[in-house]
Tab-separated table of C-alpha atoms in Angstrom:
chain	number	residue	atom	x	y	z
B	1	MET	CA	-31.460	-18.993	62.911
B	2	ALA	CA	-28.963	-21.318	64.579
B	3	LEU	CA	-26.651	-20.982	61.586
B	4	GLN	CA	-25.691	-17.433	60.649
B	5	LEU	CA	-25.837	-16.502	56.956
B	6	THR	CA	-24.280	-13.304	55.662
B	7	VAL	CA	-23.875	-11.719	52.251
B	8	ALA	CA	-20.805	-9.510	51.814
B	9	ASP	CA	-21.289	-5.879	50.826
B	10	ASP	CA	-19.247	-6.286	47.641
B	11	VAL	CA	-21.573	-9.110	46.531
B	12	ARG	CA	-24.570	-6.857	47.189
B	13	THR	CA	-22.905	-4.165	45.088
B	14	LEU	CA	-22.226	-6.649	42.308
B	15	ALA	CA	-25.827	-7.925	42.258
B	16	PRO	CA	-28.168	-5.590	44.176
B	17	GLU	CA	-31.222	-7.614	43.078
B	18	PHE	CA	-29.982	-10.782	44.781
B	19	HIS	CA	-32.228	-12.349	47.448
B	20	HIS	CA	-32.266	-15.679	49.200
B	21	ILE	CA	-34.535	-17.733	51.428
B	22	ALA	CA	-33.131	-20.218	53.926
B	23	ILE	CA	-34.938	-23.249	55.317
B	24	GLU	CA	-33.475	-24.943	58.378
B	25	ALA	CA	-34.577	-28.544	58.769
B	26	TYR	CA	-33.893	-30.964	61.614
B	27	GLY	CA	-34.856	-34.611	61.971
B	28	LEU	CA	-34.971	-35.354	58.256
B	29	VAL	CA	-35.022	-38.848	56.825
B	30	ASN	CA	-32.900	-39.347	53.738
B	31	ALA	CA	-32.709	-42.498	51.646
B	32	ALA	CA	-32.364	-43.698	48.091
B	33	SER	CA	-34.663	-42.187	45.480
B	34	THR	CA	-38.186	-43.559	45.489
B	35	GLU	CA	-41.035	-43.825	43.007
B	36	GLY	CA	-42.472	-40.778	44.738
B	37	THR	CA	-39.418	-38.593	44.238
B	38	SER	CA	-38.992	-39.883	40.680
B	39	ALA	CA	-42.553	-38.852	39.878
B	40	LEU	CA	-41.872	-35.474	41.474
B	41	LEU	CA	-38.903	-34.905	39.158
B	42	ASP	CA	-40.936	-35.889	36.092
B	43	GLU	CA	-43.708	-33.499	37.128
B	44	ALA	CA	-41.155	-30.710	37.622
B	45	ALA	CA	-39.821	-31.234	34.099
B	46	GLY	CA	-43.351	-30.888	32.772
B	47	ARG	CA	-43.907	-27.678	34.703
B	48	LEU	CA	-40.637	-26.308	33.358
B	49	ALA	CA	-41.581	-27.116	29.768
B	50	ALA	CA	-44.891	-25.324	30.226
B	51	ARG	CA	-43.152	-22.273	31.676
B	52	LEU	CA	-40.615	-22.057	28.868
B	53	ASP	CA	-43.192	-22.689	26.129
B	54	GLY	CA	-40.577	-23.617	23.548
B	55	ARG	CA	-37.832	-21.262	24.721
B	56	ALA	CA	-34.418	-22.426	25.857
B	57	PRO	CA	-33.801	-22.153	29.635
B	58	HIS	CA	-31.244	-19.357	29.205
B	59	GLU	CA	-33.921	-17.221	27.495
B	60	ASP	CA	-36.097	-17.111	30.620
B	61	PRO	CA	-35.912	-13.627	32.223
B	62	HIS	CA	-34.752	-15.030	35.558
B	63	MET	CA	-31.915	-16.929	33.886
B	64	VAL	CA	-30.997	-13.798	31.914
B	65	ALA	CA	-30.582	-11.971	35.244
B	66	TRP	CA	-28.426	-14.781	36.637
B	67	ARG	CA	-26.251	-14.766	33.527
B	68	ALA	CA	-25.678	-11.046	33.992
B	69	ALA	CA	-24.588	-11.649	37.602
B	70	TYR	CA	-22.195	-14.409	36.535
B	71	THR	CA	-20.720	-12.188	33.845
B	72	ALA	CA	-20.263	-9.401	36.408
B	73	PHE	CA	-17.785	-11.465	38.457
B	74	GLY	CA	-15.951	-12.810	35.427
B	75	ALA	CA	-17.608	-16.179	34.814
B	76	LYS	CA	-18.660	-17.297	31.332
B	77	PRO	CA	-22.355	-18.287	31.600
B	78	ASN	CA	-22.220	-20.568	28.559
B	79	ARG	CA	-19.487	-22.624	30.226
B	80	THR	CA	-20.416	-22.386	33.905
B	81	ARG	CA	-24.178	-22.177	34.136
B	82	ASN	CA	-25.978	-21.443	37.373
B	83	SER	CA	-27.399	-24.584	38.945
B	84	ALA	CA	-30.998	-23.941	37.904
B	85	GLU	CA	-30.128	-23.463	34.240
B	86	ALA	CA	-27.890	-26.536	34.241
B	87	LEU	CA	-30.629	-28.673	35.800
B	88	ALA	CA	-33.225	-27.270	33.412
B	89	LYS	CA	-31.149	-28.313	30.414
B	90	ARG	CA	-30.893	-31.836	31.808
B	91	ALA	CA	-34.616	-31.938	32.556
B	92	LEU	CA	-35.438	-31.159	28.933
B	93	ALA	CA	-32.878	-33.597	27.484
B	94	ASP	CA	-33.677	-37.188	26.581
B	95	GLY	CA	-32.046	-38.605	29.702
B	96	GLY	CA	-34.009	-36.353	32.036
B	97	LEU	CA	-33.061	-35.464	35.591
B	98	PRO	CA	-30.763	-37.678	37.655
B	99	ARG	CA	-32.165	-39.551	40.644
B	100	ILE	CA	-29.778	-39.054	43.577
B	101	ASN	CA	-31.493	-39.427	46.944
B	102	THR	CA	-34.746	-38.321	48.528
B	103	LEU	CA	-33.654	-34.902	49.785
B	104	VAL	CA	-31.671	-33.964	46.680
B	105	ASP	CA	-34.495	-35.146	44.418
B	106	VAL	CA	-36.950	-32.961	46.332
B	107	TYR	CA	-34.918	-29.778	46.134
B	108	ASN	CA	-33.924	-30.441	42.516
B	109	ALA	CA	-37.599	-30.755	41.651
B	110	ILE	CA	-38.304	-27.359	43.221
B	111	SER	CA	-35.355	-25.825	41.377
B	112	VAL	CA	-36.556	-27.112	38.016
B	113	ALA	CA	-40.257	-26.396	38.521
B	114	HIS	CA	-39.604	-22.792	39.591
B	115	LEU	CA	-36.357	-22.213	37.662
B	116	ILE	CA	-34.597	-21.078	40.839
B	117	PRO	CA	-31.160	-22.170	42.070
B	118	VAL	CA	-31.694	-24.351	45.144
B	119	GLY	CA	-28.998	-26.013	47.229
B	120	GLY	CA	-28.876	-28.251	50.253
B	121	GLU	CA	-26.104	-28.385	52.861
B	122	ASP	CA	-25.590	-30.854	55.700
B	123	LEU	CA	-25.737	-28.690	58.816
B	124	ASP	CA	-23.652	-31.180	60.778
B	125	HIS	CA	-20.698	-30.546	58.464
B	126	ILE	CA	-20.884	-26.747	58.308
B	127	LYS	CA	-18.136	-25.102	60.348
B	128	GLY	CA	-19.199	-21.781	61.824
B	129	GLY	CA	-21.474	-19.486	59.811
B	130	MET	CA	-21.930	-19.425	56.046
B	131	ARG	CA	-20.931	-16.397	54.013
B	132	LEU	CA	-21.447	-15.364	50.412
B	133	VAL	CA	-18.271	-13.516	49.488
B	134	ARG	CA	-15.918	-12.670	46.658
B	135	ALA	CA	-13.014	-15.076	46.987
B	136	THR	CA	-9.404	-14.106	47.478
B	137	GLY	CA	-8.309	-17.209	45.574
B	138	ALA	CA	-6.562	-18.777	48.568
B	139	GLU	CA	-9.618	-20.591	49.954
B	140	ASP	CA	-9.796	-24.399	49.828
B	141	PHE	CA	-12.546	-26.137	47.877
B	142	VAL	CA	-12.751	-29.887	48.427
B	143	THR	CA	-14.086	-31.837	45.446
B	144	VAL	CA	-13.525	-35.074	43.537
B	145	ALA	CA	-11.557	-35.402	40.293
B	146	SER	CA	-11.058	-38.733	38.505
B	147	GLY	CA	-12.538	-40.460	41.529
B	148	GLU	CA	-10.008	-38.964	43.941
B	149	ARG	CA	-10.400	-36.302	46.615
B	150	THR	CA	-8.746	-33.085	45.523
B	151	VAL	CA	-8.492	-29.508	46.737
B	152	GLU	CA	-9.060	-26.661	44.300
B	153	HIS	CA	-9.019	-22.905	44.775
B	154	PRO	CA	-11.551	-20.420	43.403
B	155	ASP	CA	-10.526	-17.580	41.134
B	156	ALA	CA	-9.854	-14.243	42.814
B	157	GLY	CA	-13.077	-12.238	42.759
B	158	GLU	CA	-15.253	-15.296	42.185
B	159	VAL	CA	-18.506	-15.311	44.193
B	160	VAL	CA	-18.527	-18.287	46.566
B	161	TRP	CA	-20.388	-19.623	49.563
B	162	CYS	CA	-17.971	-20.549	52.340
B	163	ASP	CA	-17.757	-21.425	56.013
B	164	ASP	CA	-14.871	-21.366	58.474
B	165	GLU	CA	-13.213	-24.375	56.830
B	166	GLY	CA	-13.390	-23.334	53.183
B	167	VAL	CA	-15.593	-22.968	50.129
B	168	THR	CA	-18.847	-24.937	50.152
B	169	CYS	CA	-20.043	-23.899	46.681
B	170	ARG	CA	-18.096	-22.328	43.821
B	171	ARG	CA	-19.274	-19.648	41.392
B	172	TRP	CA	-22.276	-18.790	43.510
B	173	ASN	CA	-24.234	-22.000	42.958
B	174	TRP	CA	-22.387	-23.704	40.107
B	175	ARG	CA	-20.600	-26.559	41.884
B	176	GLN	CA	-21.139	-27.801	45.426
B	177	GLY	CA	-18.271	-29.209	47.455
B	178	THR	CA	-18.274	-32.778	48.718
B	179	ARG	CA	-17.695	-31.896	52.380
B	180	THR	CA	-21.165	-30.472	53.052
B	181	ARG	CA	-23.341	-32.198	50.479
B	182	LEU	CA	-26.400	-34.170	51.577
B	183	THR	CA	-25.874	-37.925	51.812
B	184	ASP	CA	-28.046	-40.873	52.815
B	185	THR	CA	-27.013	-40.312	56.447
B	186	SER	CA	-27.900	-36.597	56.568
B	187	THR	CA	-30.571	-35.673	59.102
B	188	ASN	CA	-30.129	-31.916	59.535
B	189	ALA	CA	-29.941	-29.591	56.553
B	190	LEU	CA	-29.972	-26.041	55.325
B	191	PHE	CA	-31.719	-25.358	52.028
B	192	LEU	CA	-30.947	-22.157	50.132
B	193	LEU	CA	-33.213	-20.759	47.429
B	194	GLU	CA	-31.575	-17.941	45.482
B	195	GLY	CA	-33.119	-15.386	43.163
B	196	MET	CA	-32.505	-12.210	41.239
B	197	GLY	CA	-35.216	-9.596	41.566
B	198	ASP	CA	-38.401	-9.332	43.606
B	199	ARG	CA	-40.350	-11.436	41.093
B	200	ALA	CA	-38.110	-14.484	41.290
B	201	GLY	CA	-40.823	-16.419	43.133
B	202	LEU	CA	-38.721	-17.414	46.141
B	203	GLU	CA	-41.592	-17.315	48.635
B	204	THR	CA	-43.807	-19.638	46.589
B	205	ALA	CA	-40.935	-22.025	45.899
B	206	GLY	CA	-39.851	-21.992	49.544
B	207	ALA	CA	-43.345	-22.814	50.766
B	208	GLU	CA	-43.591	-25.713	48.321
B	209	LEU	CA	-40.184	-27.044	49.346
B	210	ALA	CA	-41.140	-26.930	53.027
B	211	GLU	CA	-44.358	-28.807	52.272
B	212	LEU	CA	-42.469	-31.528	50.393
B	213	LEU	CA	-39.853	-31.883	53.123
B	214	GLU	CA	-42.637	-32.428	55.646
B	215	LYS	CA	-44.250	-34.958	53.320
B	216	PHE	CA	-41.114	-37.037	52.803
B	217	SER	CA	-39.811	-36.569	56.374
B	218	PRO	CA	-42.858	-36.601	58.676
B	219	GLY	CA	-42.017	-35.056	62.015
B	220	ALA	CA	-39.114	-32.972	60.724
B	221	ARG	CA	-38.731	-29.568	62.392
B	222	LEU	CA	-38.606	-26.769	59.833
B	223	THR	CA	-38.010	-23.042	60.013
B	224	VAL	CA	-38.515	-20.977	56.842
B	225	HIS	CA	-36.627	-17.696	57.087
B	226	PRO	CA	-37.958	-14.769	55.029
B	227	ALA	CA	-36.170	-13.516	51.959
B	228	VAL	CA	-33.242	-11.179	52.530
């Protein structure tokens, strides 16, 4: 892997069942949402509804495990939901899932269909390697508030993804920073699929994501790294 990913020992101790799959992708084509990606999101919502069979997203066993991990580092799962649970709630609501751009639509569809947190980072904006750590509270997190760029700081002990420049995603996968998010000009990306437990379904979801990336970006060069 050109980009090094590491998980700190204290995060492993906090959540020993945590696993992730990384997909490196080069030569992608991103653009505005299309009828194809919109249909993909609608299909994902249908697959989610079938999986839940009338239950709320937080009642799914995988979401129960994620809530336990969030609670372990001091987050309140009802207020700061993991990204998969938050997307699932939107998918089942009247407004449905947002349409953002091709790449984000594709990985959001995988997240919802498999009920797995999935994120995408622009590799050209990552500084150094990426690390999943427990924050000191001094790290910078660049975001937008009231339409203006602002810098926040995570809570001490909060689980965050970061690189050499600062935090890229707060509270594990709750809120992505603006610096590394995928935009219409992104061509190289890292996709992270995160799960709790061996039965999270990361391999199946990762294979489907890779297939969709190849479909929407013919000629892209992909490497799917095994779960660790």
